[in-house]
Amino acid sequence: MNRKNVSLGTALCLIASMSWGAMFPVAHSALEFMDPLYFSFFRYFFVTVVLVILLVFKEGKSAFRLEGKGGKLLFYGTMGFTLYNFMIFSGQDLMGDSGTIIASIMEALMPMITIVILWFRTKIKPARFMMISILIALTGALLVITNGSLTFFAMAAEHLVPVLFIFIGAVGWVLYSLGGSQFGEWSVLRYSALTCLLGTIVSFFIVALGSLFGLLQTPDWHTLSSVKYQMTFMVIFPGLIALLSWNAGIKMLSTVNGILFMSVVPVTTFVLMALQGYKISMNEFYGALLVIFALIQNNYYQRKSLRSLDLAENGALKKAL
């Protein structure tokens, strides 16, 4: 990982996280008219179509060969595009207005979830500066959203099932993000397109069976038309642009470094709410500063580590000569 990759990866992860932060307020308005499962399915159906077309033109039909990795692709696609979307939007919908905030908070917990999963998998503890950055960012994000009030957590406890849904969705996206490291030889477009395609197929079977057994109401043309603006935004920004930016950024920074930017999600959500007339308090202001500080600190220590590694390599090379 060189300095150029750190800078570009940082920018890409920031773009993705800010797009996802804007996703929840937009989804909230759409979920008033449309079932969250169908909303999630149609969102990534359109994203899949675009990604498949791009992959055909850029890499050809051979890029659709699974190369014996079909099982992994299906698993990660299901985690990222079925479990994550179905669970997080279902939880948000069940909680009503407060679901928008809680869903964005759960995004900020993804760095902690990642650490637990990696610790379990590898038994290797992340670098100290990464853990400190994650904790600072998480603290800041929670301060922004809760405004320093413990009543928020009491309210969340009263909605255990939807909060659990949102948490399961967050775990799904972490697993998807970790899966990208197993396809390092593939392009970002190829991994994104194939996992999105397979995940969307799984989503189709779930909503089709749900409608067949009367568990879900199939949206008609009027319903689809009523959310056309929200759907357009969700497809272009939190869907297509964010997905490609995220997978590229994660590839450059590693999952542990990139996942830190999920702390930007609730801050972005809060900013959009503030622009709609919400009054900013000092707790919320300081919380936003903590998140920004954590990102700067993490980036600084990444660069410092790279400089130390470069000096060590140069020293070893001089001795060898």
PDB file of N, CA and C in Angstrom, residues 158-247:
ATOM      1  N   GLU A 158     -36.537  -0.545  23.510  1.00  0.00           N
ATOM      2  CA  GLU A 158     -37.956  -0.846  23.340  1.00  0.00           C
ATOM      3  C   GLU A 158     -38.257  -1.390  21.944  1.00  0.00           C
ATOM      4  N   HIS A 159     -37.284  -1.327  21.074  1.00  0.00           N
ATOM      5  CA  HIS A 159     -37.459  -1.793  19.697  1.00  0.00           C
ATOM      6  C   HIS A 159     -36.398  -2.846  19.381  1.00  0.00           C
ATOM      7  N   LEU A 160     -36.355  -3.895  20.207  1.00  0.00           N
ATOM      8  CA  LEU A 160     -35.281  -4.883  20.113  1.00  0.00           C
ATOM      9  C   LEU A 160     -35.243  -5.582  18.763  1.00  0.00           C
ATOM     10  N   VAL A 161     -36.400  -6.014  18.240  1.00  0.00           N
ATOM     11  CA  VAL A 161     -36.433  -6.764  16.991  1.00  0.00           C
ATOM     12  C   VAL A 161     -35.936  -5.934  15.806  1.00  0.00           C
ATOM     13  N   PRO A 162     -36.464  -4.725  15.573  1.00  0.00           N
ATOM     14  CA  PRO A 162     -35.937  -3.941  14.451  1.00  0.00           C
ATOM     15  C   PRO A 162     -34.471  -3.555  14.614  1.00  0.00           C
ATOM     16  N   VAL A 163     -34.037  -3.287  15.863  1.00  0.00           N
ATOM     17  CA  VAL A 163     -32.623  -2.984  16.086  1.00  0.00           C
ATOM     18  C   VAL A 163     -31.777  -4.206  15.754  1.00  0.00           C
ATOM     19  N   LEU A 164     -32.272  -5.386  16.112  1.00  0.00           N
ATOM     20  CA  LEU A 164     -31.563  -6.628  15.787  1.00  0.00           C
ATOM     21  C   LEU A 164     -31.498  -6.822  14.280  1.00  0.00           C
ATOM     22  N   PHE A 165     -32.575  -6.513  13.577  1.00  0.00           N
ATOM     23  CA  PHE A 165     -32.575  -6.594  12.120  1.00  0.00           C
ATOM     24  C   PHE A 165     -31.460  -5.713  11.539  1.00  0.00           C
ATOM     25  N   ILE A 166     -31.404  -4.489  12.019  1.00  0.00           N
ATOM     26  CA  ILE A 166     -30.415  -3.539  11.503  1.00  0.00           C
ATOM     27  C   ILE A 166     -29.004  -4.015  11.812  1.00  0.00           C
ATOM     28  N   PHE A 167     -28.812  -4.570  13.004  1.00  0.00           N
ATOM     29  CA  PHE A 167     -27.493  -5.083  13.377  1.00  0.00           C
ATOM     30  C   PHE A 167     -27.083  -6.248  12.481  1.00  0.00           C
ATOM     31  N   ILE A 168     -28.000  -7.175  12.230  1.00  0.00           N
ATOM     32  CA  ILE A 168     -27.710  -8.312  11.340  1.00  0.00           C
ATOM     33  C   ILE A 168     -27.346  -7.813   9.948  1.00  0.00           C
ATOM     34  N   GLY A 169     -28.060  -6.788   9.478  1.00  0.00           N
ATOM     35  CA  GLY A 169     -27.728  -6.206   8.186  1.00  0.00           C
ATOM     36  C   GLY A 169     -26.321  -5.648   8.163  1.00  0.00           C
ATOM     37  N   ALA A 170     -25.923  -4.979   9.243  1.00  0.00           N
ATOM     38  CA  ALA A 170     -24.570  -4.410   9.322  1.00  0.00           C
ATOM     39  C   ALA A 170     -23.513  -5.506   9.273  1.00  0.00           C
ATOM     40  N   VAL A 171     -23.764  -6.610   9.968  1.00  0.00           N
ATOM     41  CA  VAL A 171     -22.841  -7.751   9.935  1.00  0.00           C
ATOM     42  C   VAL A 171     -22.714  -8.290   8.508  1.00  0.00           C
ATOM     43  N   GLY A 172     -23.839  -8.327   7.791  1.00  0.00           N
ATOM     44  CA  GLY A 172     -23.825  -8.802   6.406  1.00  0.00           C
ATOM     45  C   GLY A 172     -22.912  -7.956   5.535  1.00  0.00           C
ATOM     46  N   TRP A 173     -22.971  -6.638   5.705  1.00  0.00           N
ATOM     47  CA  TRP A 173     -22.125  -5.775   4.863  1.00  0.00           C
ATOM     48  C   TRP A 173     -20.652  -5.895   5.238  1.00  0.00           C
ATOM     49  N   VAL A 174     -20.350  -6.094   6.512  1.00  0.00           N
ATOM     50  CA  VAL A 174     -18.965  -6.300   6.927  1.00  0.00           C
ATOM     51  C   VAL A 174     -18.400  -7.562   6.291  1.00  0.00           C
ATOM     52  N   LEU A 175     -19.196  -8.640   6.311  1.00  0.00           N
ATOM     53  CA  LEU A 175     -18.747  -9.890   5.690  1.00  0.00           C
ATOM     54  C   LEU A 175     -18.521  -9.709   4.194  1.00  0.00           C
ATOM     55  N   TYR A 176     -19.399  -8.940   3.536  1.00  0.00           N
ATOM     56  CA  TYR A 176     -19.221  -8.677   2.108  1.00  0.00           C
ATOM     57  C   TYR A 176     -17.932  -7.905   1.869  1.00  0.00           C
ATOM     58  N   SER A 177     -17.666  -6.902   2.687  1.00  0.00           N
ATOM     59  CA  SER A 177     -16.457  -6.091   2.530  1.00  0.00           C
ATOM     60  C   SER A 177     -15.206  -6.930   2.738  1.00  0.00           C
ATOM     61  N   LEU A 178     -15.246  -7.829   3.710  1.00  0.00           N
ATOM     62  CA  LEU A 178     -14.107  -8.711   3.955  1.00  0.00           C
ATOM     63  C   LEU A 178     -13.894  -9.680   2.798  1.00  0.00           C
ATOM     64  N   GLY A 179     -14.977 -10.036   2.124  1.00  0.00           N
ATOM     65  CA  GLY A 179     -14.874 -11.003   1.030  1.00  0.00           C
ATOM     66  C   GLY A 179     -14.081 -10.505  -0.159  1.00  0.00           C
ATOM     67  N   GLY A 180     -14.035  -9.199  -0.341  1.00  0.00           N
ATOM     68  CA  GLY A 180     -13.319  -8.651  -1.485  1.00  0.00           C
ATOM     69  C   GLY A 180     -11.850  -9.003  -1.499  1.00  0.00           C
ATOM     70  N   SER A 181     -11.247  -9.206  -0.317  1.00  0.00           N
ATOM     71  CA  SER A 181      -9.819  -9.522  -0.242  1.00  0.00           C
ATOM     72  C   SER A 181      -9.499 -10.892  -0.841  1.00  0.00           C
ATOM     73  N   GLN A 182     -10.507 -11.753  -0.975  1.00  0.00           N
ATOM     74  CA  GLN A 182     -10.292 -13.079  -1.555  1.00  0.00           C
ATOM     75  C   GLN A 182     -10.337 -13.063  -3.081  1.00  0.00           C
ATOM     76  N   PHE A 183     -10.597 -11.895  -3.650  1.00  0.00           N
ATOM     77  CA  PHE A 183     -10.664 -11.763  -5.109  1.00  0.00           C
ATOM     78  C   PHE A 183      -9.733 -10.644  -5.565  1.00  0.00           C
ATOM     79  N   GLY A 184      -8.551 -10.593  -4.944  1.00  0.00           N
ATOM     80  CA  GLY A 184      -7.604  -9.526  -5.227  1.00  0.00           C
ATOM     81  C   GLY A 184      -7.139  -9.479  -6.672  1.00  0.00           C
ATOM     82  N   GLU A 185      -7.164 -10.639  -7.345  1.00  0.00           N
ATOM     83  CA  GLU A 185      -6.705 -10.663  -8.742  1.00  0.00           C
ATOM     84  C   GLU A 185      -7.798 -10.223  -9.710  1.00  0.00           C
ATOM     85  N   TRP A 186      -8.997 -10.094  -9.227  1.00  0.00           N
ATOM     86  CA  TRP A 186     -10.111  -9.638 -10.058  1.00  0.00           C
ATOM     87  C   TRP A 186     -10.211  -8.117 -10.012  1.00  0.00           C
ATOM     88  N   SER A 187     -10.786  -7.559 -11.053  1.00  0.00           N
ATOM     89  CA  SER A 187     -11.035  -6.119 -11.049  1.00  0.00           C
ATOM     90  C   SER A 187     -12.173  -5.799 -10.088  1.00  0.00           C
ATOM     91  N   VAL A 188     -12.214  -4.542  -9.641  1.00  0.00           N
ATOM     92  CA  VAL A 188     -13.296  -4.101  -8.757  1.00  0.00           C
ATOM     93  C   VAL A 188     -14.643  -4.257  -9.451  1.00  0.00           C
ATOM     94  N   LEU A 189     -14.686  -3.943 -10.737  1.00  0.00           N
ATOM     95  CA  LEU A 189     -15.930  -4.044 -11.496  1.00  0.00           C
ATOM     96  C   LEU A 189     -16.424  -5.481 -11.553  1.00  0.00           C
ATOM     97  N   ARG A 190     -15.530  -6.419 -11.777  1.00  0.00           N
ATOM     98  CA  ARG A 190     -15.925  -7.823 -11.893  1.00  0.00           C
ATOM     99  C   ARG A 190     -16.492  -8.355 -10.583  1.00  0.00           C
ATOM    100  N   TYR A 191     -15.792  -8.094  -9.473  1.00  0.00           N
ATOM    101  CA  TYR A 191     -16.275  -8.564  -8.172  1.00  0.00           C
ATOM    102  C   TYR A 191     -17.607  -7.912  -7.829  1.00  0.00           C
ATOM    103  N   SER A 192     -17.720  -6.624  -8.092  1.00  0.00           N
ATOM    104  CA  SER A 192     -18.960  -5.899  -7.785  1.00  0.00           C
ATOM    105  C   SER A 192     -20.120  -6.431  -8.607  1.00  0.00           C
ATOM    106  N   ALA A 193     -19.883  -6.610  -9.908  1.00  0.00           N
ATOM    107  CA  ALA A 193     -20.957  -7.036 -10.805  1.00  0.00           C
ATOM    108  C   ALA A 193     -21.448  -8.437 -10.491  1.00  0.00           C
ATOM    109  N   LEU A 194     -20.524  -9.375 -10.295  1.00  0.00           N
ATOM    110  CA  LEU A 194     -20.931 -10.770 -10.083  1.00  0.00           C
ATOM    111  C   LEU A 194     -21.594 -10.973  -8.726  1.00  0.00           C
ATOM    112  N   THR A 195     -21.075 -10.332  -7.686  1.00  0.00           N
ATOM    113  CA  THR A 195     -21.716 -10.469  -6.380  1.00  0.00           C
ATOM    114  C   THR A 195     -23.074  -9.780  -6.372  1.00  0.00           C
ATOM    115  N   CYS A 196     -23.160  -8.644  -7.027  1.00  0.00           N
ATOM    116  CA  CYS A 196     -24.436  -7.928  -7.102  1.00  0.00           C
ATOM    117  C   CYS A 196     -25.456  -8.748  -7.891  1.00  0.00           C
ATOM    118  N   LEU A 197     -25.025  -9.363  -8.981  1.00  0.00           N
ATOM    119  CA  LEU A 197     -25.911 -10.190  -9.802  1.00  0.00           C
ATOM    120  C   LEU A 197     -26.452 -11.375  -9.003  1.00  0.00           C
ATOM    121  N   LEU A 198     -25.560 -12.099  -8.337  1.00  0.00           N
ATOM    122  CA  LEU A 198     -25.982 -13.274  -7.584  1.00  0.00           C
ATOM    123  C   LEU A 198     -26.842 -12.890  -6.376  1.00  0.00           C
ATOM    124  N   GLY A 199     -26.473 -11.816  -5.698  1.00  0.00           N
ATOM    125  CA  GLY A 199     -27.272 -11.362  -4.565  1.00  0.00           C
ATOM    126  C   GLY A 199     -28.661 -10.918  -4.984  1.00  0.00           C
ATOM    127  N   THR A 200     -28.756 -10.277  -6.140  1.00  0.00           N
ATOM    128  CA  THR A 200     -30.046  -9.815  -6.649  1.00  0.00           C
ATOM    129  C   THR A 200     -30.925 -10.996  -7.066  1.00  0.00           C
ATOM    130  N   ILE A 201     -30.310 -12.050  -7.594  1.00  0.00           N
ATOM    131  CA  ILE A 201     -31.074 -13.255  -7.933  1.00  0.00           C
ATOM    132  C   ILE A 201     -31.674 -13.875  -6.673  1.00  0.00           C
ATOM    133  N   VAL A 202     -30.877 -13.941  -5.604  1.00  0.00           N
ATOM    134  CA  VAL A 202     -31.384 -14.457  -4.329  1.00  0.00           C
ATOM    135  C   VAL A 202     -32.538 -13.583  -3.834  1.00  0.00           C
ATOM    136  N   SER A 203     -32.370 -12.264  -3.946  1.00  0.00           N
ATOM    137  CA  SER A 203     -33.427 -11.334  -3.519  1.00  0.00           C
ATOM    138  C   SER A 203     -34.704 -11.547  -4.323  1.00  0.00           C
ATOM    139  N   PHE A 204     -34.554 -11.800  -5.621  1.00  0.00           N
ATOM    140  CA  PHE A 204     -35.722 -12.029  -6.474  1.00  0.00           C
ATOM    141  C   PHE A 204     -36.523 -13.242  -6.000  1.00  0.00           C
ATOM    142  N   PHE A 205     -35.831 -14.337  -5.709  1.00  0.00           N
ATOM    143  CA  PHE A 205     -36.532 -15.543  -5.263  1.00  0.00           C
ATOM    144  C   PHE A 205     -37.240 -15.308  -3.936  1.00  0.00           C
ATOM    145  N   ILE A 206     -36.638 -14.519  -3.062  1.00  0.00           N
ATOM    146  CA  ILE A 206     -37.259 -14.254  -1.756  1.00  0.00           C
ATOM    147  C   ILE A 206     -38.527 -13.421  -1.920  1.00  0.00           C
ATOM    148  N   VAL A 207     -38.462 -12.334  -2.705  1.00  0.00           N
ATOM    149  CA  VAL A 207     -39.652 -11.493  -2.867  1.00  0.00           C
ATOM    150  C   VAL A 207     -40.721 -12.216  -3.684  1.00  0.00           C
ATOM    151  N   ALA A 208     -40.294 -13.057  -4.647  1.00  0.00           N
ATOM    152  CA  ALA A 208     -41.266 -13.811  -5.448  1.00  0.00           C
ATOM    153  C   ALA A 208     -42.019 -14.814  -4.579  1.00  0.00           C
ATOM    154  N   LEU A 209     -41.279 -15.526  -3.735  1.00  0.00           N
ATOM    155  CA  LEU A 209     -41.924 -16.477  -2.832  1.00  0.00           C
ATOM    156  C   LEU A 209     -42.797 -15.758  -1.807  1.00  0.00           C
ATOM    157  N   GLY A 210     -42.329 -14.612  -1.346  1.00  0.00           N
ATOM    158  CA  GLY A 210     -43.117 -13.828  -0.401  1.00  0.00           C
ATOM    159  C   GLY A 210     -44.437 -13.381  -0.987  1.00  0.00           C
ATOM    160  N   SER A 211     -44.416 -12.980  -2.252  1.00  0.00           N
ATOM    161  CA  SER A 211     -45.646 -12.569  -2.931  1.00  0.00           C
ATOM    162  C   SER A 211     -46.543 -13.764  -3.218  1.00  0.00           C
ATOM    163  N   LEU A 212     -45.911 -14.892  -3.594  1.00  0.00           N
ATOM    164  CA  LEU A 212     -46.666 -16.095  -3.924  1.00  0.00           C
ATOM    165  C   LEU A 212     -47.483 -16.591  -2.731  1.00  0.00           C
ATOM    166  N   PHE A 213     -46.889 -16.488  -1.537  1.00  0.00           N
ATOM    167  CA  PHE A 213     -47.570 -16.971  -0.333  1.00  0.00           C
ATOM    168  C   PHE A 213     -48.311 -15.857   0.407  1.00  0.00           C
ATOM    169  N   GLY A 214     -48.429 -14.716  -0.240  1.00  0.00           N
ATOM    170  CA  GLY A 214     -49.208 -13.627   0.337  1.00  0.00           C
ATOM    171  C   GLY A 214     -48.548 -12.890   1.483  1.00  0.00           C
ATOM    172  N   LEU A 215     -47.236 -13.043   1.643  1.00  0.00           N
ATOM    173  CA  LEU A 215     -46.520 -12.371   2.723  1.00  0.00           C
ATOM    174  C   LEU A 215     -46.086 -10.958   2.331  1.00  0.00           C
ATOM    175  N   LEU A 216     -45.931 -10.740   1.042  1.00  0.00           N
ATOM    176  CA  LEU A 216     -45.514  -9.435   0.535  1.00  0.00           C
ATOM    177  C   LEU A 216     -46.511  -8.957  -0.510  1.00  0.00           C
ATOM    178  N   GLN A 217     -46.680  -7.654  -0.557  1.00  0.00           N
ATOM    179  CA  GLN A 217     -47.562  -7.066  -1.568  1.00  0.00           C
ATOM    180  C   GLN A 217     -46.728  -6.593  -2.751  1.00  0.00           C
ATOM    181  N   THR A 218     -47.000  -7.171  -3.910  1.00  0.00           N
ATOM    182  CA  THR A 218     -46.252  -6.789  -5.109  1.00  0.00           C
ATOM    183  C   THR A 218     -46.614  -5.360  -5.505  1.00  0.00           C
ATOM    184  N   PRO A 219     -45.615  -4.485  -5.642  1.00  0.00           N
ATOM    185  CA  PRO A 219     -45.916  -3.087  -5.992  1.00  0.00           C
ATOM    186  C   PRO A 219     -46.432  -2.966  -7.421  1.00  0.00           C
ATOM    187  N   ASP A 220     -47.429  -2.120  -7.619  1.00  0.00           N
ATOM    188  CA  ASP A 220     -47.932  -1.874  -8.966  1.00  0.00           C
ATOM    189  C   ASP A 220     -47.185  -0.693  -9.574  1.00  0.00           C
ATOM    190  N   TRP A 221     -47.563  -0.350 -10.809  1.00  0.00           N
ATOM    191  CA  TRP A 221     -46.876   0.724 -11.521  1.00  0.00           C
ATOM    192  C   TRP A 221     -47.018   2.062 -10.788  1.00  0.00           C
ATOM    193  N   HIS A 222     -48.177   2.300 -10.197  1.00  0.00           N
ATOM    194  CA  HIS A 222     -48.392   3.554  -9.479  1.00  0.00           C
ATOM    195  C   HIS A 222     -47.431   3.668  -8.292  1.00  0.00           C
ATOM    196  N   THR A 223     -47.233   2.563  -7.586  1.00  0.00           N
ATOM    197  CA  THR A 223     -46.318   2.563  -6.438  1.00  0.00           C
ATOM    198  C   THR A 223     -44.889   2.826  -6.888  1.00  0.00           C
ATOM    199  N   LEU A 224     -44.478   2.143  -7.953  1.00  0.00           N
ATOM    200  CA  LEU A 224     -43.126   2.355  -8.476  1.00  0.00           C
ATOM    201  C   LEU A 224     -42.923   3.788  -8.933  1.00  0.00           C
ATOM    202  N   SER A 225     -43.950   4.340  -9.561  1.00  0.00           N
ATOM    203  CA  SER A 225     -43.857   5.723 -10.045  1.00  0.00           C
ATOM    204  C   SER A 225     -43.764   6.718  -8.896  1.00  0.00           C
ATOM    205  N   SER A 226     -44.400   6.401  -7.775  1.00  0.00           N
ATOM    206  CA  SER A 226     -44.415   7.326  -6.639  1.00  0.00           C
ATOM    207  C   SER A 226     -43.050   7.445  -5.952  1.00  0.00           C
ATOM    208  N   VAL A 227     -42.164   6.481  -6.195  1.00  0.00           N
ATOM    209  CA  VAL A 227     -40.832   6.536  -5.571  1.00  0.00           C
ATOM    210  C   VAL A 227     -39.735   6.658  -6.624  1.00  0.00           C
ATOM    211  N   LYS A 228     -40.088   7.148  -7.812  1.00  0.00           N
ATOM    212  CA  LYS A 228     -39.119   7.177  -8.919  1.00  0.00           C
ATOM    213  C   LYS A 228     -37.912   8.061  -8.627  1.00  0.00           C
ATOM    214  N   TYR A 229     -38.128   9.175  -7.945  1.00  0.00           N
ATOM    215  CA  TYR A 229     -37.001  10.069  -7.653  1.00  0.00           C
ATOM    216  C   TYR A 229     -36.091   9.469  -6.585  1.00  0.00           C
ATOM    217  N   GLN A 230     -36.706   8.902  -5.543  1.00  0.00           N
ATOM    218  CA  GLN A 230     -35.904   8.244  -4.510  1.00  0.00           C
ATOM    219  C   GLN A 230     -35.141   7.061  -5.089  1.00  0.00           C
ATOM    220  N   MET A 231     -35.807   6.284  -5.963  1.00  0.00           N
ATOM    221  CA  MET A 231     -35.166   5.118  -6.549  1.00  0.00           C
ATOM    222  C   MET A 231     -34.007   5.528  -7.454  1.00  0.00           C
ATOM    223  N   THR A 232     -34.196   6.598  -8.209  1.00  0.00           N
ATOM    224  CA  THR A 232     -33.130   7.088  -9.085  1.00  0.00           C
ATOM    225  C   THR A 232     -31.899   7.464  -8.272  1.00  0.00           C
ATOM    226  N   PHE A 233     -32.115   8.173  -7.176  1.00  0.00           N
ATOM    227  CA  PHE A 233     -31.004   8.550  -6.306  1.00  0.00           C
ATOM    228  C   PHE A 233     -30.335   7.306  -5.719  1.00  0.00           C
ATOM    229  N   MET A 234     -31.158   6.366  -5.231  1.00  0.00           N
ATOM    230  CA  MET A 234     -30.618   5.172  -4.581  1.00  0.00           C
ATOM    231  C   MET A 234     -29.814   4.304  -5.541  1.00  0.00           C
ATOM    232  N   VAL A 235     -30.224   4.274  -6.788  1.00  0.00           N
ATOM    233  CA  VAL A 235     -29.510   3.472  -7.785  1.00  0.00           C
ATOM    234  C   VAL A 235     -28.179   4.117  -8.153  1.00  0.00           C
ATOM    235  N   ILE A 236     -28.190   5.431  -8.389  1.00  0.00           N
ATOM    236  CA  ILE A 236     -26.992   6.110  -8.886  1.00  0.00           C
ATOM    237  C   ILE A 236     -25.940   6.328  -7.806  1.00  0.00           C
ATOM    238  N   PHE A 237     -26.345   6.889  -6.669  1.00  0.00           N
ATOM    239  CA  PHE A 237     -25.362   7.290  -5.655  1.00  0.00           C
ATOM    240  C   PHE A 237     -25.087   6.207  -4.611  1.00  0.00           C
ATOM    241  N   PRO A 238     -26.027   5.877  -3.705  1.00  0.00           N
ATOM    242  CA  PRO A 238     -25.715   4.815  -2.735  1.00  0.00           C
ATOM    243  C   PRO A 238     -25.576   3.441  -3.386  1.00  0.00           C
ATOM    244  N   GLY A 239     -26.077   3.294  -4.603  1.00  0.00           N
ATOM    245  CA  GLY A 239     -25.985   2.018  -5.294  1.00  0.00           C
ATOM    246  C   GLY A 239     -24.720   1.902  -6.126  1.00  0.00           C
ATOM    247  N   LEU A 240     -24.770   2.416  -7.340  1.00  0.00           N
ATOM    248  CA  LEU A 240     -23.689   2.217  -8.307  1.00  0.00           C
ATOM    249  C   LEU A 240     -22.388   2.903  -7.901  1.00  0.00           C
ATOM    250  N   ILE A 241     -22.431   4.211  -7.673  1.00  0.00           N
ATOM    251  CA  ILE A 241     -21.210   4.965  -7.361  1.00  0.00           C
ATOM    252  C   ILE A 241     -20.603   4.509  -6.042  1.00  0.00           C
ATOM    253  N   ALA A 242     -21.435   4.369  -5.015  1.00  0.00           N
ATOM    254  CA  ALA A 242     -20.921   3.972  -3.709  1.00  0.00           C
ATOM    255  C   ALA A 242     -20.340   2.561  -3.736  1.00  0.00           C
ATOM    256  N   LEU A 243     -21.003   1.639  -4.426  1.00  0.00           N
ATOM    257  CA  LEU A 243     -20.524   0.255  -4.475  1.00  0.00           C
ATOM    258  C   LEU A 243     -19.151   0.162  -5.113  1.00  0.00           C
ATOM    259  N   LEU A 244     -18.984   0.766  -6.286  1.00  0.00           N
ATOM    260  CA  LEU A 244     -17.698   0.714  -6.978  1.00  0.00           C
ATOM    261  C   LEU A 244     -16.617   1.460  -6.193  1.00  0.00           C
ATOM    262  N   SER A 245     -16.981   2.619  -5.628  1.00  0.00           N
ATOM    263  CA  SER A 245     -16.020   3.394  -4.840  1.00  0.00           C
ATOM    264  C   SER A 245     -15.586   2.623  -3.605  1.00  0.00           C
ATOM    265  N   TRP A 246     -16.544   1.981  -2.948  1.00  0.00           N
ATOM    266  CA  TRP A 246     -16.241   1.242  -1.724  1.00  0.00           C
ATOM    267  C   TRP A 246     -15.323   0.055  -2.000  1.00  0.00           C
ATOM    268  N   ASN A 247     -15.653  -0.748  -2.989  1.00  0.00           N
ATOM    269  CA  ASN A 247     -14.835  -1.923  -3.281  1.00  0.00           C
ATOM    270  C   ASN A 247     -13.430  -1.530  -3.726  1.00  0.00           C
TER     271      ASN A 247
END
